[in-house]
Short mmCIF file of C-alpha atoms and ligand atoms in Angstrom, two decimals:
data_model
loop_
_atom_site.label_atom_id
_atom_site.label_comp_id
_atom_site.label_asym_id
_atom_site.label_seq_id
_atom_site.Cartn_x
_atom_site.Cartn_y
_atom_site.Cartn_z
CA UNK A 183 -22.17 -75.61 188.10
CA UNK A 184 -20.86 -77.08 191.37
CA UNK A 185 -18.03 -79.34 191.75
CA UNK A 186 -19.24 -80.73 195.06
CA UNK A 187 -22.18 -83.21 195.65
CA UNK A 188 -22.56 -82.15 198.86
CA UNK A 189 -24.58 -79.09 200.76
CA UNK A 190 -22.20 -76.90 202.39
CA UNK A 191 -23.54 -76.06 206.08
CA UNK A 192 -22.47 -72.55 206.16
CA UNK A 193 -24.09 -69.76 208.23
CA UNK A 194 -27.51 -68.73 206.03
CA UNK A 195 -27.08 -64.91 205.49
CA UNK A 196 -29.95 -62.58 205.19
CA UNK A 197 -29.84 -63.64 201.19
CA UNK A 198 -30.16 -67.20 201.79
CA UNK A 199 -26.50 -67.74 201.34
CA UNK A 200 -23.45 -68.07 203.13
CA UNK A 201 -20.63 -65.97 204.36
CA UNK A 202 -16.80 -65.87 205.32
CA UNK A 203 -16.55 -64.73 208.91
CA UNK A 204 -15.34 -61.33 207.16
CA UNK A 205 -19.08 -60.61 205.93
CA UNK A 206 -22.27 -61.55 207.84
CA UNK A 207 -25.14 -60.37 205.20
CA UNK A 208 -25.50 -59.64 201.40
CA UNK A 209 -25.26 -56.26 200.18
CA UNK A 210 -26.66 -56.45 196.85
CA UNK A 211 -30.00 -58.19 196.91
CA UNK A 212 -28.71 -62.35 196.28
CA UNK A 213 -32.21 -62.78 198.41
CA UNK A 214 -34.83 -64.46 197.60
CA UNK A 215 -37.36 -63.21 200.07
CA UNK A 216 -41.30 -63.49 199.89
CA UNK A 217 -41.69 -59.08 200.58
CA UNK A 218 -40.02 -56.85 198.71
CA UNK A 219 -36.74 -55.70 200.05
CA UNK A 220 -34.49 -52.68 200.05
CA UNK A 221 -31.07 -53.78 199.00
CA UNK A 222 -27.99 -52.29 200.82
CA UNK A 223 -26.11 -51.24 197.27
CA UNK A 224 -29.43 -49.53 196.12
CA UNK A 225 -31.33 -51.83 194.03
CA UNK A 226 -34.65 -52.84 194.98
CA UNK A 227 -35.11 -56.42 194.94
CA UNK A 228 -38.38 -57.92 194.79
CA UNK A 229 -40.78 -61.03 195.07
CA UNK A 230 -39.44 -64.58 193.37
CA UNK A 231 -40.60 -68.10 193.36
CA UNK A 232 -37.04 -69.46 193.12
CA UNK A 233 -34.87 -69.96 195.87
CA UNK A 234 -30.66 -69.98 195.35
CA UNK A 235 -30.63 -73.49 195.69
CA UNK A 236 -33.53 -74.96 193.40
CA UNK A 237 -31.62 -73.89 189.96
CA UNK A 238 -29.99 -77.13 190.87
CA UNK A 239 -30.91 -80.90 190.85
CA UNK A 240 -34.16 -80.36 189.13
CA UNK A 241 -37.69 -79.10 190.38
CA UNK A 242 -36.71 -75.40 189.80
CA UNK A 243 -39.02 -72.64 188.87
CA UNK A 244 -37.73 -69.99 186.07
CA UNK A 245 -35.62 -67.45 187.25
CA UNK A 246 -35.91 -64.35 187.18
CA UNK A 247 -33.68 -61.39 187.42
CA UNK A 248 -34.62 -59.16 190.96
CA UNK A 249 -33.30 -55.64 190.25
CA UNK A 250 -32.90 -53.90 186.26
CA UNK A 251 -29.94 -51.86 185.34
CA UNK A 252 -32.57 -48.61 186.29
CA UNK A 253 -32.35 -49.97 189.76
CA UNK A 254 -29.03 -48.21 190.60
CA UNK A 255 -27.95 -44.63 190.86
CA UNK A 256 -24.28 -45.41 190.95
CA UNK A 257 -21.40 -45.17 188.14
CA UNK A 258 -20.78 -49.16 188.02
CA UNK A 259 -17.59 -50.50 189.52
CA UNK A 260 -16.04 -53.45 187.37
CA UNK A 261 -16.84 -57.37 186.81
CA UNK A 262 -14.26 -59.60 186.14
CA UNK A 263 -14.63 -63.19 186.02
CA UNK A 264 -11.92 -65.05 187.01
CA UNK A 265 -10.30 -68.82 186.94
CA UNK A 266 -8.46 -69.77 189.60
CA UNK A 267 -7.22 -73.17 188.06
CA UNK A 268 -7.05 -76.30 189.74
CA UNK A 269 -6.76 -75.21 193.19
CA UNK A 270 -3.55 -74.71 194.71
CA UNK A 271 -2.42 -70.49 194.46
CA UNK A 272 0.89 -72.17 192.72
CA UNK A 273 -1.55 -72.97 189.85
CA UNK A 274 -3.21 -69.56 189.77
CA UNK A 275 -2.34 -67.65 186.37
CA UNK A 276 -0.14 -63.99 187.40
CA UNK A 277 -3.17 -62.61 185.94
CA UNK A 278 -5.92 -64.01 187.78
CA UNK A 279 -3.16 -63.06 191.37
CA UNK A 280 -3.55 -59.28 190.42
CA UNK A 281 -6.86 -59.13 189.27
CA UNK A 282 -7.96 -61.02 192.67
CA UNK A 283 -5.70 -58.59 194.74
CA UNK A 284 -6.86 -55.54 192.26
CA UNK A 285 -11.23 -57.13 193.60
CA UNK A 286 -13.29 -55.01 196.48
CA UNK A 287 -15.56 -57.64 196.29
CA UNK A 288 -15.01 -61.58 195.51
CA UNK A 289 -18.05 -63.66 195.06
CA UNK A 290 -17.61 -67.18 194.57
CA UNK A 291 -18.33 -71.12 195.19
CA UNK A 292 -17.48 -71.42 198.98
CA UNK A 293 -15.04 -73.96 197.94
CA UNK A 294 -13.52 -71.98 196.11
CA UNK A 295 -13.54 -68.74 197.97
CA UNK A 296 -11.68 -71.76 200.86
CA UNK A 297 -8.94 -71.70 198.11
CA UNK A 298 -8.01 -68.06 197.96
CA UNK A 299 -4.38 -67.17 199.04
CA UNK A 300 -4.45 -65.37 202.38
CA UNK A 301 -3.04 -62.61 200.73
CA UNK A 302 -6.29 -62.25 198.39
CA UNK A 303 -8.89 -63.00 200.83
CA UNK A 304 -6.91 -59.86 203.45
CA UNK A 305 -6.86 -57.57 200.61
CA UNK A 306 -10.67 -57.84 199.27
CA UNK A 307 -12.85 -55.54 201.62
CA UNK A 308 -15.69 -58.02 201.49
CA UNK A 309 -15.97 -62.10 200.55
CA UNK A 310 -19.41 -63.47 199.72
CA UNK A 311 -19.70 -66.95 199.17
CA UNK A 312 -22.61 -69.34 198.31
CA UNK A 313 -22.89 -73.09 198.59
CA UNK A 314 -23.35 -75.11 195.58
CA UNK A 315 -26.63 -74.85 193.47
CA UNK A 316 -26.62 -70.95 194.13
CA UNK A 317 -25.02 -70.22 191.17
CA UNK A 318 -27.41 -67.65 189.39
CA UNK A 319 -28.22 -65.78 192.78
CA UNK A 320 -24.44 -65.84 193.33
CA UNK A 321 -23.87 -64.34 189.82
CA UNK A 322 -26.32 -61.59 189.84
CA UNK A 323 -25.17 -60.84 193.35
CA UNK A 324 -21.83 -60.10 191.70
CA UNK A 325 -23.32 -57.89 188.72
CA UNK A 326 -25.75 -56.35 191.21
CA UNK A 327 -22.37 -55.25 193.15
CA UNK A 328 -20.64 -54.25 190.28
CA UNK A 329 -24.07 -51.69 189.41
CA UNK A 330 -23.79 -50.88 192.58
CA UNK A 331 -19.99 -49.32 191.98
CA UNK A 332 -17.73 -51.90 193.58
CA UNK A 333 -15.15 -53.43 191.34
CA UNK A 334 -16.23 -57.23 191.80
CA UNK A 335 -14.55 -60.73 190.81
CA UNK A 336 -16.92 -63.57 190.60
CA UNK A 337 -14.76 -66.38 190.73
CA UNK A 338 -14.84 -70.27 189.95
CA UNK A 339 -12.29 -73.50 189.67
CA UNK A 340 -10.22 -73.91 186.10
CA UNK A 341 -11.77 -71.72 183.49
CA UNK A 342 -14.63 -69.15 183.67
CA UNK A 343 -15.16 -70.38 180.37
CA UNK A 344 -15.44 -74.42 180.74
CA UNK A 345 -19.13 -75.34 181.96
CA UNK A 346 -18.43 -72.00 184.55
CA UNK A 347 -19.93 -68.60 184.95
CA UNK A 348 -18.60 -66.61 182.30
CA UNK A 349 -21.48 -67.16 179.88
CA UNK A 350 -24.32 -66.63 182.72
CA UNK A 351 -22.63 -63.62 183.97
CA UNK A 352 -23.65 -62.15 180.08
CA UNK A 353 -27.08 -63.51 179.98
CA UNK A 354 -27.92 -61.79 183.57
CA UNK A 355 -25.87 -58.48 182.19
CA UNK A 356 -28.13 -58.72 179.46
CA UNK A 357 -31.49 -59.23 181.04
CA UNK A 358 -30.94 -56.60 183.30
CA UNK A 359 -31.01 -54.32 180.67
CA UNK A 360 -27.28 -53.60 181.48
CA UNK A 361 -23.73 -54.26 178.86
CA UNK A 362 -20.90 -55.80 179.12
CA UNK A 363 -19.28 -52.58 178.72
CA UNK A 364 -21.26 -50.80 181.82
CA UNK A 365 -19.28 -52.93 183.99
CA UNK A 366 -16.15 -53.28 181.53
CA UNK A 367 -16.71 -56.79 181.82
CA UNK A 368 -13.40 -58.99 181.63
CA UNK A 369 -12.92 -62.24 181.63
CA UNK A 370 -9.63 -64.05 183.07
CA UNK A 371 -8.61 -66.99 182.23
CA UNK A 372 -7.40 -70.05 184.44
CA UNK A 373 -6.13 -73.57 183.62
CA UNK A 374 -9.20 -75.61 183.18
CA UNK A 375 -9.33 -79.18 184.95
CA UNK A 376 -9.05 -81.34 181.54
CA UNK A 377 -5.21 -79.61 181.25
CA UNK A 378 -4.66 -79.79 184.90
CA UNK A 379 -5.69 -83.15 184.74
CA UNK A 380 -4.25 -84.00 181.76
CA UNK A 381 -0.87 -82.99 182.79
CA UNK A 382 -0.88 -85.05 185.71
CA UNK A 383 -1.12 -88.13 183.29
CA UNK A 384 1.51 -87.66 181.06
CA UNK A 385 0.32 -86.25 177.36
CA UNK A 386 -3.14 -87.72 176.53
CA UNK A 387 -4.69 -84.28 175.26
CA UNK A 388 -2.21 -83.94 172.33
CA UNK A 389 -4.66 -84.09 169.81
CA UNK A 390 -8.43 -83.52 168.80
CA UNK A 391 -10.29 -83.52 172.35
CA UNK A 392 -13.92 -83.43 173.16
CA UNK A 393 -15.05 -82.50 176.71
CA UNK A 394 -18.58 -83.61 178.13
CA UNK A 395 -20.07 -83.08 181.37
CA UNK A 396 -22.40 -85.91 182.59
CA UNK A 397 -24.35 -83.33 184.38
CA UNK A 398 -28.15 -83.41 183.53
CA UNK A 399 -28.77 -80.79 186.02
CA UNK A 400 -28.88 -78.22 182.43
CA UNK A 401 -27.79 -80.74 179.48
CA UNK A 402 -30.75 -83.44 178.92
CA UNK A 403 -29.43 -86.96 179.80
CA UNK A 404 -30.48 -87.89 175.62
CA UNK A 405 -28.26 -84.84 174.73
CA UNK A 406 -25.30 -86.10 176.45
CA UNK A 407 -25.85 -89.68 175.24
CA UNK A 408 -26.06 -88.75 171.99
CA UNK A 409 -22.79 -86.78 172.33
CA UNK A 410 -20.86 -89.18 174.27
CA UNK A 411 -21.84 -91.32 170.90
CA UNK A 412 -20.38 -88.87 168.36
CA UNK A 413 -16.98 -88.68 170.37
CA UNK A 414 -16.47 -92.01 171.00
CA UNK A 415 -17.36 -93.54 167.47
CA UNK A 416 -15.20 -90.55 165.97
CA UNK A 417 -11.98 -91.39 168.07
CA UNK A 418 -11.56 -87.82 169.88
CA UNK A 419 -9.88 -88.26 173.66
CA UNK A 420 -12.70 -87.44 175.75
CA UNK A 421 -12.11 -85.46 178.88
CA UNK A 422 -15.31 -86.27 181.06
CA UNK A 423 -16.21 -83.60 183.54
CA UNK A 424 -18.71 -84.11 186.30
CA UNK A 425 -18.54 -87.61 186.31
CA UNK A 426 -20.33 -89.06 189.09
CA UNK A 427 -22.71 -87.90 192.33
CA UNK A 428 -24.78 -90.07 194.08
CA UNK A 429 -27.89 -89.00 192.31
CA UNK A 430 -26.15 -89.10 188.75
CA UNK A 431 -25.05 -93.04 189.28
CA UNK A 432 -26.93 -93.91 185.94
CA UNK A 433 -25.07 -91.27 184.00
CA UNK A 434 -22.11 -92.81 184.91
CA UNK A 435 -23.13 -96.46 184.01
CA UNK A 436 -24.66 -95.44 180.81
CA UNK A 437 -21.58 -93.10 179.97
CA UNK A 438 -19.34 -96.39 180.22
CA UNK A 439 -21.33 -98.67 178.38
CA UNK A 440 -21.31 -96.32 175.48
CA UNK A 441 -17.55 -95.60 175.39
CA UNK A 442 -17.43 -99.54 175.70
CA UNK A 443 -19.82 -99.77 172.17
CA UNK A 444 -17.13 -98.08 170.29
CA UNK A 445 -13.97 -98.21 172.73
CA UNK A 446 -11.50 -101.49 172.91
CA UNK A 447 -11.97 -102.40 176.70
CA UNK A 448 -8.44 -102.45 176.96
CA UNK A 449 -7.77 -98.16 175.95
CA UNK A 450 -6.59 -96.19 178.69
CA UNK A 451 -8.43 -94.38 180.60
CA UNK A 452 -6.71 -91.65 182.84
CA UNK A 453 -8.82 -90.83 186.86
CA UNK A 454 -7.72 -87.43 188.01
CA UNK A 455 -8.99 -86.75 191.88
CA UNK A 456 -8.92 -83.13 193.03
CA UNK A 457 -6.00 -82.37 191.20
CA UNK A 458 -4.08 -79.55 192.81
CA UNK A 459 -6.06 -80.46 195.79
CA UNK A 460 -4.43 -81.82 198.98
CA UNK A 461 -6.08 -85.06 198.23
CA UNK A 462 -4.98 -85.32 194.87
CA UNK A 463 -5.33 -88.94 193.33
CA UNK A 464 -4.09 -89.96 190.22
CA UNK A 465 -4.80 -93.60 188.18
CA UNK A 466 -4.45 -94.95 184.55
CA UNK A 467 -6.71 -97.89 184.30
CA UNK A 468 -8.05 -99.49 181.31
CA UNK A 469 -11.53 -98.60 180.07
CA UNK A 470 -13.24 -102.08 180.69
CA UNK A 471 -12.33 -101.40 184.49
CA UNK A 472 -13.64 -97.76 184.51
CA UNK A 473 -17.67 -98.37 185.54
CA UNK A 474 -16.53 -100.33 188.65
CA UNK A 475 -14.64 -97.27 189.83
CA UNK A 476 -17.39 -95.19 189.91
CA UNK A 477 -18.42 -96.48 193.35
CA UNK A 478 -15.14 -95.63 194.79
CA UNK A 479 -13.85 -92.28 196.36
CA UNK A 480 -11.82 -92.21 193.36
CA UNK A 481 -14.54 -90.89 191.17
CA UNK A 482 -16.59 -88.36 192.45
CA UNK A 483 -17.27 -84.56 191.61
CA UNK A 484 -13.70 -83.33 191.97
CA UNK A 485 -12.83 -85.69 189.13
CA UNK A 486 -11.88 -85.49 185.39
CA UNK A 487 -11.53 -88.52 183.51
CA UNK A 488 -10.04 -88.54 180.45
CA UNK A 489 -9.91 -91.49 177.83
CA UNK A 490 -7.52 -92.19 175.03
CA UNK A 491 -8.90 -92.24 171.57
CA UNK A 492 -7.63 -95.64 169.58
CA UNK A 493 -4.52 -94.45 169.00
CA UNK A 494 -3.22 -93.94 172.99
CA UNK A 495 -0.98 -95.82 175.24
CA UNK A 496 0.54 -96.41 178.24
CA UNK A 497 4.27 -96.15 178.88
CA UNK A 498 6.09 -95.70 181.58
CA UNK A 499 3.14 -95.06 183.78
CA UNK A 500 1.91 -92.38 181.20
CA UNK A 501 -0.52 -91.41 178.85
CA UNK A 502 0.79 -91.04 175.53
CA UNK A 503 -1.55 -89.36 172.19
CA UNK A 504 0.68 -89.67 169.64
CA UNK A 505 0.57 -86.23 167.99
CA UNK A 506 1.20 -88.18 164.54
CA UNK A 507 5.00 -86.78 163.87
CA UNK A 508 5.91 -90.55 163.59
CA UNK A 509 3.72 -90.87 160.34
CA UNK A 510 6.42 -87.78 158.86
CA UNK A 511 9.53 -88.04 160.42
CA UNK A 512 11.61 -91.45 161.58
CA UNK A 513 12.40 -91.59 165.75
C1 SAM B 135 -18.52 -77.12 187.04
S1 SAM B 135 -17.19 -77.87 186.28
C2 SAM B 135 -16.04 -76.56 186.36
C3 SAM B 135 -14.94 -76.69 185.37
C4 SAM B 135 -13.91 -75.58 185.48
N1 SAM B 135 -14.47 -74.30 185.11
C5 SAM B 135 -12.68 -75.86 184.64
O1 SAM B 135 -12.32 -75.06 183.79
O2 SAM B 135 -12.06 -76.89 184.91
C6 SAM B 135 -16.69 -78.90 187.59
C7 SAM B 135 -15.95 -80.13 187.12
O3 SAM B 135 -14.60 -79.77 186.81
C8 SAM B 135 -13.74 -80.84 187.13
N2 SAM B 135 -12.78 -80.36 188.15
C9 SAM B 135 -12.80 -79.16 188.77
N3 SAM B 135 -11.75 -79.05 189.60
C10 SAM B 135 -11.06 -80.21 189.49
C11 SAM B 135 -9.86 -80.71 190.09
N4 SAM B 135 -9.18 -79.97 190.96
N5 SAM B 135 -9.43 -81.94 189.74
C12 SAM B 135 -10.11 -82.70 188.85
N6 SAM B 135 -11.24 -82.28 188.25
C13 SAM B 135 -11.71 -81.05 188.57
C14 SAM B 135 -14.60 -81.97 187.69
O4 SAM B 135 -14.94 -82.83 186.62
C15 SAM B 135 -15.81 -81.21 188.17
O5 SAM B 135 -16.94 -82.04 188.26
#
């Protein structure tokens, strides 16, 4: 998934994607092209219908994986999937630092790939980067690199495991006839956005959380209602991820009127902008106020929301979940 709502207008490499100034084509066969194609690393890659940017938005065609595990003579390098947290390289685990220095290759988001430490991008021999929607020509780049013998990181924002790549990175392995093991896959954690975020606004998270992404883009709309239901009647804080986008406005609206069925107006409701981001943004408003925000540049998709289940409050400019010592000890 993408965080931005916006199409990067990067240079268009010979794969349909973009690169850093440090790369000027794709070596691994990321292309969609209409003949088949000899790919630098090896692998053959041949005729699709889909392009990298129609698995997003709607109006794709099924994907299919271009080159099979028997496409490549090499011994395979490594894949390692790696969060790089909210954004800024203070917020970067130790772990993900040396296993981004450790990368030949780094594939990524081009936002993110912006957010690499000089020190990362000047050790990597090559960057490759993709706008947003190109995320399952941008993975299988990465695995077709790692076949190929490189040692690759395919990176993302937060956690490869929170609505990131981790999980497609597998499902490509797999259909390409390749393991996990072939490329000693690893995956690397980061801090994902709802703790980021969370932190930011005090302690809201404390206790039984739910996370939903209002993104219909793979999660039916009637899916996500029906979830945002079962949280909110159940009292869970809910940390909402992809809330808003100028084609998603309905989401939004019908995501507030439901917390508002089973939600006080009056519960807090904590706006994180681009946290760790030079435009970071942070606000506690109450939930009755939330839908009008969702035409501001408060709320876009660089923000997490997250709102209090019945028991939260607001002191001193925080969020407070009681973590429900006070029903066993006196303070
Ligand atoms: C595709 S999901 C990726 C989540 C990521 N893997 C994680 O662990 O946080 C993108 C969503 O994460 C949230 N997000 C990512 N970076 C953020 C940031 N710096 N500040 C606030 N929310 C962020 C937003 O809700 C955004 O729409």
């Amino acid at each position: 998934m993408s965080t931005d709502d916006t199409i990067d207008t990067e240079t268009e490499s010979n794969c349909g994607a973009s690169t850093t100034e440090t790369e000027t084509e794709s070596k691994c066969g990321a292309s969609t092209t209409e003949t088949e194609t000899e790919s630098k690393c090896g692998a053959s890659t041949s005729t699709t219908s889909d392009s990298p940017s129609s698995s997003c938005g709607g109006g794709s065609t099924e994907k299919q994986v271009e080159s099979t595990v028997n496409d490549f003579d090499a011994d395979p390098g490594r894949l390692v999937a790696i969060g790089l947290g909210p954004g800024q390289p203070e917020g970067m685990t130790q772990r993900a630092r040396g296993a981004l220095l450790d990368a030949e290759h780094i594939v990524g988001y081009t936002t993110y790939v912006d957010l690499l430490p000089d020190e990362v991008t000047e050790s990597a021999d090559e960057l490759y980067d993709t706008p947003m929607c190109g995320e399952v020509s941008r993975t299988e780049e990465a695995i077709d690199r790692a076949l190929a013998g490189n040692d690759v990181a395919i990176i993302g924002s937060g956690d490869p495991n929170v609505y990131a790549l981790a999980g497609l990175a597998l499902e490509i392995l797999e259909s390409k006839g390749a393991t996990a093991s072939m490329v000693d896959f690893e995956v690397v954690p980061g801090v994902p956005a709802a703790q980021s975020c969370g932190a930011r606004l005090g302690a809201p998270l404390v206790n039984d959380t739910v996370s939903i992404s209002l993104s219909d883009h793979l999660t039916s709309m009637p899916t996500i209602e029906s979830r945002l239901h079962a949280a909110a009647k159940e009292s869970f804080t809910i940390s909402i991820y992809n809330p808003w986008s100028r084609k998603r406005r309905e989401n939004f609206q019908k995501c507030c009127e439901i917390l508002l069925e089973h939600r006080d107006p009056e519960t807090p409701v904590g706006i994180v902008h681009g946290a760790g981001r030079e435009d970071e943004t942070t606000e506690i408003v109450d939930l009755g106020e939330l839908e009008d925000l969702g035409e501001t540049d408060l709320i876009d998709m660089t923000t997490t929301i997250i709102v209090g289940n019945e028991d939260t409050y607001v002191w001193d400019d925080r969020m407070v979940t009681p973590r429900g010592y006070e029903s066993k000890y006196d303070y």
